[in-house]
Coordinates of C-alpha atoms in Angstrom, one line a residue:
Chain T
M28 CA 55.0 27.6 117.9
K29 CA 58.5 28.7 116.8
K30 CA 57.3 32.1 116.1
K31 CA 56.1 32.6 119.6
F32 CA 59.4 31.2 121.0
N33 CA 61.4 33.6 118.8
V34 CA 59.5 36.5 119.9
Y35 CA 59.8 35.7 123.6
C36 CA 63.5 35.1 123.2
T37 CA 64.0 38.5 121.3
L38 CA 62.1 40.1 124.3
L39 CA 64.2 38.6 126.7
L40 CA 67.3 39.5 125.0
L41 CA 66.1 43.0 124.7
A42 CA 65.3 43.3 128.4
F43 CA 68.6 41.8 129.3
A44 CA 70.4 44.2 127.1
I45 CA 68.5 47.2 128.6
C46 CA 69.1 46.0 132.2
Q47 CA 72.6 45.2 131.7
F48 CA 74.3 47.9 129.5
A49 CA 71.8 50.8 129.4
D50 CA 69.5 51.4 132.5
P51 CA 67.3 53.9 130.9
T52 CA 66.3 55.8 134.1
S53 CA 69.8 56.2 135.4
G54 CA 71.1 57.1 131.9
F55 CA 68.6 59.8 131.6
R56 CA 69.1 61.1 135.2
D57 CA 73.0 61.2 134.6
F58 CA 72.4 62.9 131.3
V59 CA 70.3 65.7 132.8
R60 CA 72.6 66.1 135.6
G61 CA 75.7 66.3 133.6
F62 CA 73.9 68.8 131.3
N63 CA 72.9 71.0 134.3
E64 CA 76.3 70.9 136.0
G65 CA 78.1 71.6 132.6
F66 CA 75.7 74.6 132.0
E67 CA 76.3 76.0 135.7
S68 CA 80.1 75.5 135.5
A69 CA 80.1 77.3 132.0
G70 CA 78.2 80.1 133.5
N71 CA 80.3 80.4 136.6
E72 CA 83.7 79.9 135.0
T73 CA 84.4 77.5 137.7
E74 CA 85.4 73.9 137.7
S75 CA 82.3 71.5 138.0
P76 CA 82.5 69.3 141.3
D77 CA 83.1 65.7 141.3
S78 CA 79.8 64.4 139.8
E79 CA 80.4 60.7 140.7
E80 CA 78.7 60.1 144.0
M81 CA 78.0 57.0 145.9
S82 CA 75.7 56.0 148.7
I83 CA 76.9 54.4 152.0
F84 CA 74.3 52.6 153.9
L85 CA 74.0 53.2 157.5
E86 CA 71.9 51.9 160.5
P87 CA 72.0 53.0 164.1
N88 CA 74.1 50.9 166.5
H89 CA 71.0 50.5 168.7
Y90 CA 67.6 50.4 167.1
A91 CA 65.8 51.9 170.1
I92 CA 68.2 55.0 170.2
H93 CA 67.8 57.5 167.3
P94 CA 71.2 59.4 167.0
D95 CA 69.7 62.4 165.3
T96 CA 66.8 64.6 165.4
L97 CA 64.8 66.6 163.0
I98 CA 62.5 69.5 163.5
N99 CA 58.9 69.4 162.5
T100 CA 58.3 72.8 160.8
V101 CA 54.5 72.7 161.6
N102 CA 54.9 72.9 165.5
G103 CA 58.6 73.2 165.8
E104 CA 58.8 69.9 167.8
K105 CA 62.0 67.8 167.7
V106 CA 61.5 64.3 166.3
P107 CA 63.9 61.5 166.6
A108 CA 65.6 60.6 163.3
S109 CA 68.1 58.1 162.0
I110 CA 70.2 58.5 158.9
Q111 CA 69.8 55.7 156.4
A112 CA 72.3 56.6 153.8
V113 CA 75.0 59.3 153.2
R114 CA 76.4 60.3 149.9
I115 CA 80.1 60.6 149.4
Y116 CA 82.7 61.2 146.5
P117 CA 84.7 58.2 145.8
S118 CA 87.6 60.4 145.0
S119 CA 87.9 61.4 148.5
L120 CA 88.6 57.8 149.6
K121 CA 92.2 56.5 149.7
A122 CA 93.3 54.3 146.9
D123 CA 93.1 50.8 147.8
S124 CA 95.0 48.4 145.4
V125 CA 93.3 45.2 146.8
Y126 CA 89.9 46.8 146.2
N127 CA 90.9 48.1 142.9
I128 CA 92.3 44.9 141.6
T129 CA 89.5 42.7 143.1
S130 CA 86.7 45.0 141.6
S131 CA 88.4 45.1 138.2
V132 CA 88.8 41.2 138.0
N133 CA 85.3 40.9 139.2
M134 CA 84.1 43.4 136.7
F135 CA 85.9 41.6 134.0
I136 CA 84.6 38.3 134.9
G137 CA 81.1 39.7 134.9
F138 CA 81.6 41.2 131.5
I139 CA 83.0 37.9 129.9
V140 CA 80.2 35.9 131.6
A141 CA 77.5 38.4 130.5
L142 CA 78.9 38.1 126.6
S143 CA 79.0 34.3 127.0
L144 CA 75.6 34.2 128.4
V145 CA 74.0 36.2 125.3
W146 CA 76.2 34.0 122.9
T147 CA 74.9 30.7 124.5
F148 CA 71.3 32.0 124.5
I149 CA 71.7 32.8 120.7
T150 CA 73.1 29.3 120.2
L151 CA 70.1 27.9 122.1
I152 CA 67.6 29.8 119.9
T153 CA 69.3 28.8 116.7
S154 CA 69.3 25.1 117.8
V155 CA 65.6 25.1 118.7
N156 CA 64.8 26.8 115.4
R157 CA 66.8 24.0 113.6
G158 CA 64.3 21.6 115.3
E159 CA 67.0 20.1 117.8
I160 CA 64.8 20.4 121.0
F161 CA 65.4 17.4 123.1
E162 CA 69.2 17.0 122.4
N163 CA 72.3 17.1 124.5
Q164 CA 73.3 20.3 123.0
I165 CA 70.3 22.0 124.3
T166 CA 70.7 20.4 127.9
R167 CA 74.4 21.7 127.9
N168 CA 73.3 25.2 126.8
L169 CA 70.7 25.4 129.5
S170 CA 73.0 24.4 132.1
R171 CA 75.6 26.7 131.0
L172 CA 73.1 29.6 131.0
G173 CA 72.1 28.5 134.7
V174 CA 75.8 28.4 135.7
F175 CA 76.4 31.9 134.0
L176 CA 73.6 33.4 135.9
L177 CA 74.8 32.0 139.2
I178 CA 78.3 33.3 138.4
I179 CA 77.0 36.7 137.7
Y180 CA 75.0 36.7 141.1
L181 CA 78.1 35.5 143.0
S182 CA 80.2 38.1 141.3
E183 CA 77.6 40.8 142.5
I184 CA 78.0 39.5 146.1
V185 CA 81.7 39.5 145.8
Y186 CA 81.7 43.1 144.5
E187 CA 79.4 44.3 147.4
L188 CA 81.5 42.6 150.0
N189 CA 84.7 44.0 148.5
L190 CA 83.1 47.5 148.5
Y191 CA 81.8 47.0 152.1
F192 CA 85.1 46.4 153.6
H193 CA 86.8 49.0 151.4
L194 CA 84.3 51.5 152.8
K195 CA 84.5 50.1 156.3
S196 CA 88.3 50.7 156.4
Q197 CA 87.8 54.3 155.6
F198 CA 84.5 55.3 156.8
A199 CA 82.9 55.6 160.2
V200 CA 80.0 57.7 161.8
E201 CA 79.4 57.9 165.4
G202 CA 76.2 56.1 166.6
Y203 CA 76.1 54.3 163.3
R204 CA 77.5 51.2 161.6
L205 CA 77.8 50.6 158.0
I206 CA 75.5 47.9 156.5
Q207 CA 76.3 45.8 153.4
Y208 CA 74.7 47.2 150.3
A209 CA 72.0 44.6 149.4
G210 CA 71.8 45.6 145.8
H211 CA 72.4 42.2 144.2
N212 CA 69.7 40.9 142.2
N213 CA 68.1 37.6 143.6
M214 CA 66.6 37.0 140.3
Y215 CA 70.0 35.8 138.9
L216 CA 69.9 33.1 141.6
Y217 CA 66.2 32.0 141.1
T218 CA 66.7 32.1 137.2
G219 CA 69.9 30.2 137.3
L220 CA 68.7 27.4 139.5
A221 CA 65.6 27.2 137.4
L222 CA 67.5 27.0 134.2
L223 CA 69.6 24.1 135.7
A224 CA 66.3 22.3 136.7
I225 CA 65.0 22.8 133.1
A226 CA 68.2 21.5 131.7
Q227 CA 67.6 18.2 133.8
V228 CA 64.0 18.1 132.5
V229 CA 65.3 18.4 128.9
K230 CA 67.7 15.7 129.6
M231 CA 65.0 13.4 130.8
G232 CA 63.1 14.3 127.8
K233 CA 66.1 13.4 125.6
E234 CA 66.3 10.0 127.4
M235 CA 62.5 9.3 126.8
K236 CA 62.9 10.4 123.2
D237 CA 65.8 8.0 122.7
E238 CA 63.6 5.2 124.3
Q239 CA 60.9 5.9 122.1
E240 CA 63.1 5.9 119.0
L241 CA 64.3 2.4 120.1
T242 CA 61.0 1.1 120.2
I243 CA 60.6 -1.2 117.3
Chain V
M4 CA 69.2 -6.3 130.1
P5 CA 68.3 -9.9 130.9
I6 CA 65.9 -10.3 127.9
V7 CA 67.6 -11.7 125.0
I8 CA 66.3 -11.6 121.4
N9 CA 66.9 -14.8 119.5
L10 CA 65.7 -13.5 116.2
D11 CA 68.8 -14.5 114.2
V12 CA 68.3 -17.9 115.5
M13 CA 64.8 -18.2 114.2
M14 CA 65.9 -16.4 110.9
A15 CA 68.6 -19.0 110.4
K16 CA 66.1 -21.9 111.1
R17 CA 63.6 -20.5 108.5
K18 CA 66.7 -19.5 106.1
M19 CA 65.4 -16.0 105.8
S20 CA 67.7 -12.9 105.0
S21 CA 67.4 -9.8 107.0
Q22 CA 66.1 -7.7 104.0
E23 CA 63.5 -10.3 103.3
L24 CA 62.3 -10.3 106.9
A25 CA 62.2 -6.5 107.1
E26 CA 60.1 -6.1 104.0
K27 CA 57.6 -8.8 105.1
I28 CA 57.0 -7.3 108.6
G29 CA 57.1 -3.7 107.3
I30 CA 60.1 -2.2 109.4
T31 CA 63.4 -0.9 108.0
Q32 CA 66.6 -3.0 108.0
A33 CA 68.2 -0.6 110.4
N34 CA 65.4 -1.1 112.8
L35 CA 65.6 -4.8 112.4
S36 CA 69.3 -4.7 113.0
I37 CA 68.6 -2.7 116.3
L38 CA 66.3 -5.4 117.3
K39 CA 68.6 -8.2 116.4
T40 CA 71.6 -6.8 118.4
G41 CA 69.5 -6.3 121.4
K42 CA 69.8 -2.5 121.3
A43 CA 66.0 -1.9 121.2
K44 CA 64.3 -0.6 124.3
A45 CA 60.9 -2.0 123.6
V46 CA 59.1 -4.1 120.9
R47 CA 55.6 -3.3 119.9
F48 CA 53.0 -6.0 119.9
S49 CA 52.3 -5.4 116.3
T50 CA 55.9 -5.9 115.5
L51 CA 56.1 -9.0 117.5
E52 CA 53.0 -10.4 115.9
A53 CA 54.2 -9.7 112.4
I54 CA 57.4 -11.4 113.2
C55 CA 55.7 -14.4 114.7
E56 CA 53.5 -14.7 111.7
V57 CA 56.3 -14.4 109.1
L58 CA 58.7 -16.8 110.9
D59 CA 55.8 -19.1 111.9
C60 CA 56.9 -19.2 115.6
Q61 CA 55.8 -18.1 119.1
P62 CA 56.9 -15.0 121.0
G63 CA 58.8 -17.3 123.4
D64 CA 60.9 -18.5 120.5
I65 CA 62.2 -14.9 119.9
L66 CA 62.2 -13.5 123.4
E67 CA 64.2 -15.3 126.2
F68 CA 64.7 -14.2 129.8
R69 CA 68.1 -14.9 131.3
K70 CA 68.7 -14.0 134.7
D71 CA 72.5 -14.0 134.8
L72 CA 72.8 -11.2 132.3

């Protein structure tokens, strides 16, 4: 039973590490792009362009009116279109100290919480392997994991809001409005709340175990 | 809890030590102590039966219900 538990926990840790610290798809994409740009700039003997791009998400001010048109190349007909996102270079934006400080603090908190999360999870695994299952320590660790996940979720939302207001102050397109980038992961919220609930179940199990032990 | 264990009273009446009683009813002294101090959450019928047999008494002599507690 412990073997299965350990296998699942190891898989979970690996998945977390991959998702948090090394997104394999974006890492590979960045590598290929960097290689190509470096190759081109070496051949042309020109400076490589700013490779860091970011997306700004847009939606038309009026849903019924499409501010743009595209040409259907089959029949040459104009078709209404709406731009959903534009790509910009962050270096072209003005420096904003409030944005920089807030995003740095947010990133720092997220990093510390992610490390604490891993540490607490490892403590949880070792406790369970020692046979301490229905114990106060497990309840505390599960609750901590839940709270850490909720903090990461909130930190993502704060980052998005911060970015949204930073961009809104410097970027506007006629006929469109900026929309908040909804890239936060709701799974953090669900998992965090689920862990808090499981912690309460373990707490109840501990109370039942105590009661059983005090049955003479 | 309004249930009071009067085990020590019965033990004193029968002039029996904790060690002797624990041995005769087949529980540890630690568990007997939990029972005597009222920290136990429940008592098994088998334990109660053994206590009554050894102390030659009725369950009511050991367990008492006090409303005011």
